[in-house]
Coordinates of C-alpha atoms and ligand atoms in Angstrom, one line a residue:
X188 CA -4.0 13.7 67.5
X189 CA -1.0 12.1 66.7
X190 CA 0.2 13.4 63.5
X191 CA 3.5 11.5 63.5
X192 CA 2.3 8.2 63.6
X193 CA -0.9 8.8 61.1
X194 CA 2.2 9.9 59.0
X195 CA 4.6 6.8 59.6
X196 CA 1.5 4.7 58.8
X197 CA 0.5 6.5 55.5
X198 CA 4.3 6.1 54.7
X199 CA 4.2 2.4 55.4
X200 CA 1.4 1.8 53.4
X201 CA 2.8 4.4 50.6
X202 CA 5.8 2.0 50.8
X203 CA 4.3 -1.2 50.3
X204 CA 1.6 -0.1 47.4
X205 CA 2.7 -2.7 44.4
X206 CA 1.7 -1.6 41.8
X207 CA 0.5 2.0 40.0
X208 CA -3.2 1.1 40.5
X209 CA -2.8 0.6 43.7
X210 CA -0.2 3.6 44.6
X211 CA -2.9 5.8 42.8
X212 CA -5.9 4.4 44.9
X213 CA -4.1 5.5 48.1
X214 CA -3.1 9.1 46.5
X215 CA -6.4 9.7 45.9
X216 CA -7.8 8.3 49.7
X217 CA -4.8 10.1 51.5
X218 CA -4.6 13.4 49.7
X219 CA -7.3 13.4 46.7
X220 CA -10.9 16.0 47.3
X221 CA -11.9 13.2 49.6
X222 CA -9.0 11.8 51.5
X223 CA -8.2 11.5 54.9
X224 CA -4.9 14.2 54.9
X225 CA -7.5 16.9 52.6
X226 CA -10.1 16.1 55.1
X227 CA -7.4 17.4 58.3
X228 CA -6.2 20.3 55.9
X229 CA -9.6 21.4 56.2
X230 CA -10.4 21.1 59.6
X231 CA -8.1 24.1 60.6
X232 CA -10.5 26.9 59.5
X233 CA -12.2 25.9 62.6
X234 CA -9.1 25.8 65.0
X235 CA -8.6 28.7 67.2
X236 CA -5.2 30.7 66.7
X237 CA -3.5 29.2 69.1
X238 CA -4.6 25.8 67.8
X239 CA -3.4 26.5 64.4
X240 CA 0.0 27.8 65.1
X241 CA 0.4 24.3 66.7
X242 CA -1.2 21.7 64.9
X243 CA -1.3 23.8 61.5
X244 CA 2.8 23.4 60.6
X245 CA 2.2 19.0 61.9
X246 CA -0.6 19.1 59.4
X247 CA 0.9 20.6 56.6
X248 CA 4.2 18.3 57.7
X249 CA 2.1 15.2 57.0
X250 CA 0.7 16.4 53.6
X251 CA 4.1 17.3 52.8
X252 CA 5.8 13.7 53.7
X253 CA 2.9 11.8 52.4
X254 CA 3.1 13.4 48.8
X255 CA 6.8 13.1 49.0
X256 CA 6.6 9.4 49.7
X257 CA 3.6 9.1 47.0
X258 CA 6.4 10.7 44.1
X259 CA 9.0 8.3 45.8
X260 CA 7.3 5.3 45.5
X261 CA 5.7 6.3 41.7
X262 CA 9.4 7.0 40.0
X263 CA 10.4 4.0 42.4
X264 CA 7.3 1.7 40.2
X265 CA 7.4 3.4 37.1
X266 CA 11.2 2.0 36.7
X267 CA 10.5 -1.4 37.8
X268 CA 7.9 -1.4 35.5
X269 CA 10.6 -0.3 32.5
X270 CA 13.0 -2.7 33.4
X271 CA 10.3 -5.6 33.5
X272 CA 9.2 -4.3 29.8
X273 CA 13.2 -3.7 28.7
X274 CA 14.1 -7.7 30.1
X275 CA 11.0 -8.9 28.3
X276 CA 11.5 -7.2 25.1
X277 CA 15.1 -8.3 24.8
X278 CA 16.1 -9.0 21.1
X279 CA 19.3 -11.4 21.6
X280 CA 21.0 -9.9 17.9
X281 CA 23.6 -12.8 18.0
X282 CA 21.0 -16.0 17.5
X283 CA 21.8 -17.3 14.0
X284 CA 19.7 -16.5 11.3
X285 CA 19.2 -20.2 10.2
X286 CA 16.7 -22.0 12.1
X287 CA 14.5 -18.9 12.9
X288 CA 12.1 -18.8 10.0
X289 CA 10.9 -15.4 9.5
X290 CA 10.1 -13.0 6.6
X291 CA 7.6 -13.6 3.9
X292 CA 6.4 -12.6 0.5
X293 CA 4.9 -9.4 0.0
X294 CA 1.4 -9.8 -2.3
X295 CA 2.9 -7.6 -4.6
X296 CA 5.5 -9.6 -5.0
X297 CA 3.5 -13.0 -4.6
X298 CA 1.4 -11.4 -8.1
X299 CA 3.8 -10.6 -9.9
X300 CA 5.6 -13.7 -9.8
X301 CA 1.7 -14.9 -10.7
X302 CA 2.3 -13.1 -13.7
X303 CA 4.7 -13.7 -15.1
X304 CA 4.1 -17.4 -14.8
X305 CA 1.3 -17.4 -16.8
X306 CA 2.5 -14.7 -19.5
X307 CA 5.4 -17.0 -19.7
X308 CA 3.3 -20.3 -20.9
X309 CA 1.5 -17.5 -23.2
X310 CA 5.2 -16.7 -25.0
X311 CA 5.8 -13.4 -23.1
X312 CA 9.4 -12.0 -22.4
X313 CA 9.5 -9.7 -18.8
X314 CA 10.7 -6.6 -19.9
X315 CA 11.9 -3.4 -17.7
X316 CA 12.8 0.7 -18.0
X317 CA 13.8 3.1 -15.7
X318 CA 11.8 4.4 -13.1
X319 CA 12.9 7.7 -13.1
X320 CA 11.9 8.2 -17.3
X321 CA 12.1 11.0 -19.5
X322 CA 8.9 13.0 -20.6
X323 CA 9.5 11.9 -23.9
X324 CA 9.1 8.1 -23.3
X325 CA 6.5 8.5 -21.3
X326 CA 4.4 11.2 -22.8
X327 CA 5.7 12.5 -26.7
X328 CA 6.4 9.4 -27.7
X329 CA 3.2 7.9 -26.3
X330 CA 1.4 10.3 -28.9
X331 CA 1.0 12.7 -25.8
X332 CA 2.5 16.0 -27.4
X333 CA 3.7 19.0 -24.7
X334 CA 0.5 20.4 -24.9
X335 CA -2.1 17.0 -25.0
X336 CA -5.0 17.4 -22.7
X337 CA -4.6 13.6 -21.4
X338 CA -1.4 15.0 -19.6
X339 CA -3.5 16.3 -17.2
X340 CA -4.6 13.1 -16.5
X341 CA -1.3 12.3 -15.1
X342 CA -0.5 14.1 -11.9
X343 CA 3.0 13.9 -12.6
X344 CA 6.2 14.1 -9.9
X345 CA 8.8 16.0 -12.2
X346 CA 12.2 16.8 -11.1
X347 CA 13.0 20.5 -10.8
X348 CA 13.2 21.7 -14.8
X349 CA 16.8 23.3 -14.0
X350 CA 19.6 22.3 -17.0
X351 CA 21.5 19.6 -14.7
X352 CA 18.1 17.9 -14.5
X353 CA 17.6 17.4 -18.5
X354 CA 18.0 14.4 -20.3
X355 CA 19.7 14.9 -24.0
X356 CA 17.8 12.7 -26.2
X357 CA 19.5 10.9 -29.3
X358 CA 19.0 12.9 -32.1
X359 CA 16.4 15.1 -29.9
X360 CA 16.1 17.9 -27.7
X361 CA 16.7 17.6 -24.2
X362 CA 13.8 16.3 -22.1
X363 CA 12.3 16.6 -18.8
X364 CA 12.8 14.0 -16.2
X365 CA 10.2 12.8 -14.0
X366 CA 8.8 9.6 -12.1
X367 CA 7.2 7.5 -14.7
X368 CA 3.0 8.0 -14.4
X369 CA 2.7 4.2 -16.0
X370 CA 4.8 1.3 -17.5
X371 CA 3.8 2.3 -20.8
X372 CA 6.7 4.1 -21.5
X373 CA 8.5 0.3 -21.4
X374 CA 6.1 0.1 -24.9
X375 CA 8.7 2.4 -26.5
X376 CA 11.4 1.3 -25.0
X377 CA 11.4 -2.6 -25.6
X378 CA 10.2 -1.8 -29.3
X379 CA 13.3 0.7 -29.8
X380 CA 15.3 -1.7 -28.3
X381 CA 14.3 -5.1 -29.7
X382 CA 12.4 -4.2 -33.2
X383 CA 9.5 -6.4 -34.2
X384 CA 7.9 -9.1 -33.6
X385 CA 7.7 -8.7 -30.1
X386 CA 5.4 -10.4 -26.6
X387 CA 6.3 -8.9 -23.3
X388 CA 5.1 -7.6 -19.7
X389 CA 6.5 -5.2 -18.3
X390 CA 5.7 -5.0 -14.2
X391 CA 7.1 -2.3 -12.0
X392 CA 6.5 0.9 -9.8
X393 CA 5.1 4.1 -11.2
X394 CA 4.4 7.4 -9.6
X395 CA 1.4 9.8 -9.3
X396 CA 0.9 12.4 -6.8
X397 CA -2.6 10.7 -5.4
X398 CA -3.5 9.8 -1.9
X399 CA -6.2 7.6 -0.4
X400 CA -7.5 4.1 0.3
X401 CA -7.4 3.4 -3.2
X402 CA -4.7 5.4 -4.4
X403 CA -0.8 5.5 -3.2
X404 CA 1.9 8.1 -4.7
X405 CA 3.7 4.8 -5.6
X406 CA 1.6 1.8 -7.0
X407 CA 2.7 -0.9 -9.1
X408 CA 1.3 -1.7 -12.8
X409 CA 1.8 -4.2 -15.2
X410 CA 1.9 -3.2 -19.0
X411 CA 1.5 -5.9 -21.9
X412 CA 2.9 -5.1 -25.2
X413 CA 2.4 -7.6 -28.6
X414 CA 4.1 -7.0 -31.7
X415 CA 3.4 -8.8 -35.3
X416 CA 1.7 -8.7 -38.4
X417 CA -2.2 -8.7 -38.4
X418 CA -3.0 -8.3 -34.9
X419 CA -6.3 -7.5 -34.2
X420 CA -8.7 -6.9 -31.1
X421 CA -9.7 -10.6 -31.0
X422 CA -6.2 -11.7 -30.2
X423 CA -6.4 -9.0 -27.7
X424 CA -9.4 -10.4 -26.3
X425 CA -8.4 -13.9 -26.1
X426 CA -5.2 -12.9 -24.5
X427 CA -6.7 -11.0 -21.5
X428 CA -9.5 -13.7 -20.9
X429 CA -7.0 -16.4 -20.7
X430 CA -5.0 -14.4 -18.8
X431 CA -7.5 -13.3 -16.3
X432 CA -8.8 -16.2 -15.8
X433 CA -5.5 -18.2 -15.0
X434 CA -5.0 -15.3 -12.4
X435 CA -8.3 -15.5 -10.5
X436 CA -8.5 -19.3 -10.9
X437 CA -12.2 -19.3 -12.6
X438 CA -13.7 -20.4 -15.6
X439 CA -16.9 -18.5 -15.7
X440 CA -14.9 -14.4 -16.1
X441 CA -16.8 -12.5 -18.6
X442 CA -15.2 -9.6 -19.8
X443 CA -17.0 -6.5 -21.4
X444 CA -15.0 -4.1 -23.0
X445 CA -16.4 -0.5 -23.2
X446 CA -15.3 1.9 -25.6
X447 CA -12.8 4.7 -24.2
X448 CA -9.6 6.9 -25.1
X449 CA -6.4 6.5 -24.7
X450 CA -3.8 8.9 -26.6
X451 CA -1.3 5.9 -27.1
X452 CA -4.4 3.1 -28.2
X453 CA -6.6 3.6 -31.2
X454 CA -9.7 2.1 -30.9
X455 CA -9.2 2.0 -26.9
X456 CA -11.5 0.3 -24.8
X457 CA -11.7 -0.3 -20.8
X458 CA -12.3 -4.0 -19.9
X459 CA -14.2 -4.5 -17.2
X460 CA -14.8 -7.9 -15.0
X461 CA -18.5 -9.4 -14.3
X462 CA -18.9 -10.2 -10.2
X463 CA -21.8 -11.4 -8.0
X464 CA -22.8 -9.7 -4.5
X465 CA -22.3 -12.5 -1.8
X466 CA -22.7 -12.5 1.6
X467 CA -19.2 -13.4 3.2
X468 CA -19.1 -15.8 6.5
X469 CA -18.5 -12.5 8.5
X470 CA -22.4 -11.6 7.6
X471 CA -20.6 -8.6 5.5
X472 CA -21.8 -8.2 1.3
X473 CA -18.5 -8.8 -0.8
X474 CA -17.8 -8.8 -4.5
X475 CA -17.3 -12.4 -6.3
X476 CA -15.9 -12.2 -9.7
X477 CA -17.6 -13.9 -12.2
X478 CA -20.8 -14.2 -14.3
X479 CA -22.0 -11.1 -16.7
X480 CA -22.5 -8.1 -14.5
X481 CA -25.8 -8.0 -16.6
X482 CA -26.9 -11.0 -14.8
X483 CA -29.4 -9.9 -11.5
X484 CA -27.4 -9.3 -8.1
X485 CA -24.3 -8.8 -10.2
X486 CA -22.3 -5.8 -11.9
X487 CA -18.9 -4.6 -13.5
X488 CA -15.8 -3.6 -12.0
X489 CA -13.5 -1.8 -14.1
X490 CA -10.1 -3.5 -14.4
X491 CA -7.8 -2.6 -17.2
X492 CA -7.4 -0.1 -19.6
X493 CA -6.3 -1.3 -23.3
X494 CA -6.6 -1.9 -27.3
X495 CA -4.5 -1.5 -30.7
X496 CA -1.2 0.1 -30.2
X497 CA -1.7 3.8 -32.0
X498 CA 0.0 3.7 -35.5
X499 CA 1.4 7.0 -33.8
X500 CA 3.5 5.0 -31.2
X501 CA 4.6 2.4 -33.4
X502 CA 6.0 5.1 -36.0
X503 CA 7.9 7.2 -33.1
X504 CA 9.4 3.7 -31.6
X505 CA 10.8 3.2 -35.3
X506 CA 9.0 0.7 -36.6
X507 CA 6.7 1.0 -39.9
X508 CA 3.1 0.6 -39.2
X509 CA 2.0 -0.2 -42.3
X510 CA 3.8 -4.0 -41.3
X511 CA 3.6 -4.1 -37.6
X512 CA 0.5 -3.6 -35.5
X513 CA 0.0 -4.6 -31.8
X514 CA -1.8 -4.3 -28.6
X515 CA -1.7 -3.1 -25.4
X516 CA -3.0 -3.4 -22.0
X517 CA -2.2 -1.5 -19.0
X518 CA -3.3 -3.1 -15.0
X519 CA -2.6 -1.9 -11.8
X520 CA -0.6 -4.7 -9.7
X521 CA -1.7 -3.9 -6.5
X522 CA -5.4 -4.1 -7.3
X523 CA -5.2 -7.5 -8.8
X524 CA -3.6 -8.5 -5.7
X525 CA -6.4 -6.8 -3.5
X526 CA -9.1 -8.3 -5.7
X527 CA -7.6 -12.1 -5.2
X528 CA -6.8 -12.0 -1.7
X529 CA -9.3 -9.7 -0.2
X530 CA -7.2 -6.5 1.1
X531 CA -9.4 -3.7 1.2
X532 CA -6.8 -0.7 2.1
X533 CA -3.9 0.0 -0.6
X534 CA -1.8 2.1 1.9
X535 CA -1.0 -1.0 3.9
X536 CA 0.7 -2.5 1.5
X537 CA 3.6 0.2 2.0
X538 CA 3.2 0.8 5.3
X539 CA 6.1 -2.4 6.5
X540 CA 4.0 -3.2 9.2
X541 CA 5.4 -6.9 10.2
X542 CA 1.7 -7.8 11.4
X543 CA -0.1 -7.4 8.4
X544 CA 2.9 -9.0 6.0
X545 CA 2.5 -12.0 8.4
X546 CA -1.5 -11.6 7.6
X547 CA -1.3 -11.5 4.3
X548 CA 2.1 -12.7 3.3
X549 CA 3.2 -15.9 1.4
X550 CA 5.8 -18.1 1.8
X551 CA 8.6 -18.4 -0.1
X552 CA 8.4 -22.1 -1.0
X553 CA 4.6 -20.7 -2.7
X554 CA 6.2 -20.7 -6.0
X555 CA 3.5 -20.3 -8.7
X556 CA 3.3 -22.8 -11.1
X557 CA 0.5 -23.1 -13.8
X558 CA -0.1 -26.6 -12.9
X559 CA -1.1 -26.3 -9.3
X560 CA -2.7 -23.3 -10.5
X561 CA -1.3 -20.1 -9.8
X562 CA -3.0 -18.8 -6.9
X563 CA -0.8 -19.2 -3.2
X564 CA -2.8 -21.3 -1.0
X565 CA -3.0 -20.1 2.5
Ligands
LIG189 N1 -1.1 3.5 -19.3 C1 -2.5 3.4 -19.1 C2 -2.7 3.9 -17.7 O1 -1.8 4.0 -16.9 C3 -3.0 2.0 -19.2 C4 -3.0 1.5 -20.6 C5 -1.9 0.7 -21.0 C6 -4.0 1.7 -21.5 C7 -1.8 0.2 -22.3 C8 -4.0 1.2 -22.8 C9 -2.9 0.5 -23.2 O2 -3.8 4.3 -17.3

C-alpha cells in the first residue's frame, strides 16, 4: 500500500476543508474510532514482525501528518473565522453623534416624569434628600426609636459604625449613616426645611438588602407628603384616586384601603387596587386593573402604603400638631412602572441591557402631558 500518497491525499483534502464542520467531518473519517487512518492503525496486530518493522513507522507516519495537518488547518479556520467576526463587528468611534438616533428613556425614568406631571396639576412641589441619610431622619424621627420593632422591617445597608462614619446632628447626638430604606425620611426633611403648609413628592432611590424577581437592593419609591390645617383621610382618598387613575389612564380604579401599621402614620392603612383576570393575545391569564376585586373573576393587588402623618412626626420635624396635620403615602416606582407597561422581572430594569431598554424604552420626544394623557404611547 502506498502510504505516501493516501497521506498527500488526506493532506489535500485536510487542506481544502472550508469550514470547521467540514474539517471536523474529515477528523472524525480519517482518524476518529471509525476512520480510515484508525482502521490501518489496527490492522498491524495482524502483521508479522517483519511486516511491522516496515509498514508500522509509514503508518504511524501518516497518522502523525494527517493530525498535524488537521491542527494546521483548525488554527488556520479558527482565525479566519475571528477576523471575519472582528471586520464585522467594527464600531467606527469617529461617526458623529448627530444623525445616529440612539438611547432612550428608561421606564423609570419615563414614570417618574408621569408623576410628577400629574402631582404638578394637583399643586405638588418635587422635593429631594440625600441618599445616603442619617438614622435619625429616616428612623427616630419617623417615630422609629433605637429600639422599635418596625426597624426590623427594614433590612437596612449601614455604613460601618466607626466615629469617621457619624453624622453630628444639630442640637443632637451623633447618628448613624446608612442608605435610606424609603423616601420617607424626605417627610422630615422638606417640613424642617420649608415649615407648613406644605404639597410635595418626593421620588428617588432607596436601599434594602433584598434580592429576587420582585425585589432589587436598589429600587425606586415615590413618597407624598401634604401639610395644612384639617386634613383628613378623605382628602387622602381623593388625592390617591385621582392620582391613580391619571397614571393608569382608567376611570373605573377602585381603591380599598385596609387597615395596617405604620410607626410614622396614625391610623395607617394599605390601599390596594381592584383588577380583572384576562386572557392576554398570547393565550397567557394577566391582571387588568380595574373594577372591585370583590367583583367575580377579579381581586386586589396591594399597591401603596399610607394615612395621617403621626402627630409624633409632625412634633420632631418642628411643627405644632395641634395646627398642622397631614398625610402620607409611600409607592414603589418601579412597580407602577411594571404594572402599566407589563414588565414582569424587576432585575432587568438594572441590568443596562441595551436590548431590553430598546424593548421597553421611550423616546425622548414622549414628554407626558396631562392632556394627551400621561401614558407613553408605543
Ligand atoms: N415608607 C413606607 C415604606 O417604605 C411607605 C409609607 C410612606 C407608608 C408614607 C405610609 C406613609 O414601606
Amino acid at each position: 500500500m502506498d502510504y505516501e500518497k493516501l497521506g498527500q491525499e488526506a493532506i489535500a483534502q485536510i487542506e481544502a476543508a472550508s469550514d470547521l464542520d467540514a474539517l471536523e467531518a474529515l477528523r472524525v473519517a480519517l482518524i476518529g474510532k471509525q476512520g480510515s487512518v484508525s482502521a490501518l492503525l489496527k490492522t498491524m496486530g495482524g502483521l508479522s514482525p517483519e511486516d511491522r518493522t516496515l509498514t508500522g513507522p509509514k503508518i504511524h507516519g501518516l497518522r502523525e501528518s494527517v493530525n498535524e495537518a488537521l491542527t494546521a488547518r483548525k488554527a488556520a479556520l479558527e482565525a479566519a473565522e475571528m477576523g471575519a467576526r472582528l471586520a464585522s463587528e467594527t464600531i467606527d468611534l469617529s461617526l458623529p453623534s448627530q444623525g445616529v438616533p440612539t438611547g432612550s428613556v428608561h421606564p423609570v425614568s419615563q414614570v417618574m416624569d408621569e408623576l410628577a406631571e400629574i402631582f404638578a396639576d394637583l399643586g405638588f412641589a418635587v422635593a429631594t434628600g440625600p441618599e445616603i441619610e442619617d438614622d435619625w431622619h429616616n428612623f427616630t424621627a419617623l417615630n422609629m426609636p433605637e429600639s422599635h420593632p418596625a426597624r426590623a422591617m427594614h433590612d437596612t445597608f449601614y455604613f460601618p459604625g466607626d466615629a469617621g462614619q457619624m453624622s453630628p446632628r444639630e442640637g443632637g447626638n451623633a447618628t448613624r449613616m446608612l442608605l435610606r430604606t424609603h423616601t420617607s425620611p424626605v417627610q422630615v426633611r422638606t417640613m424642617l426645611a420649608q415649615g407648613a403648609p406644605l404639597r410635595i413628592i418626593a421620588p428617588g432611590r432607596v436601599y434594602r438588602s433584598d434580592s429576587d424577581a420582585t425585589h432589587t437592593p436598589m429600587f425606586h419609591q415615590v413618597e407624598g407628603l401634604v401639610i395644612d390645617r384639617d386634613i383628613h383621610l378623605g382628602h387622602l382618598k381623593w388625592t390617591l384616586e385621582t392620582f391613580l387613575k391619571a397614571f393608569f389612564e382608567r376611570d373605573d380604579l377602585v381603591l380599598r384601603l385596609r387597615p395596617s401599621y405604620f410607626p410614622f402614620t396614625e391610623p395607617s392603612v394599605e390601599v390596594d387596587v381592584g383588577f380583572a383576570v384576562e386572557t392576554g393575545p398570547d393565550g397567557k391569564a394577566r391582571r387588568v386593573l380595574g373594577g372591585s376585586g370583590d367583583a367575580p373573576g377579579h381581586g386586589w393587588m396591594e399597591l401603596l402604603g399610607s394615612d395621617m402623618v403621626n402627630r409624633r412626626v409632625i412634633k420632631f420635624a418642628g411643627l405644632d400638631p395641634d395646627q398642622w396635620q397631614g398625610f402620607a403615602f409611600g409607592v414603589g416606582v418601579d412597580r407602577l412602572a411594571m404594572l402599566k407597561y407589563g414588565m414582569d422581572d424587576l432585575r432587568a430594569f438594572f441590568d443596562g441591557d441595551l436590548r431590553w431598554l430598546r424593548h421597553y424604552g421611550f423616546s425622548a420626544f414622549d414628554q407626558p402631558t396631562l392632556s394627551g394623557g400621561v401614558g407613553a404611547r408605543p
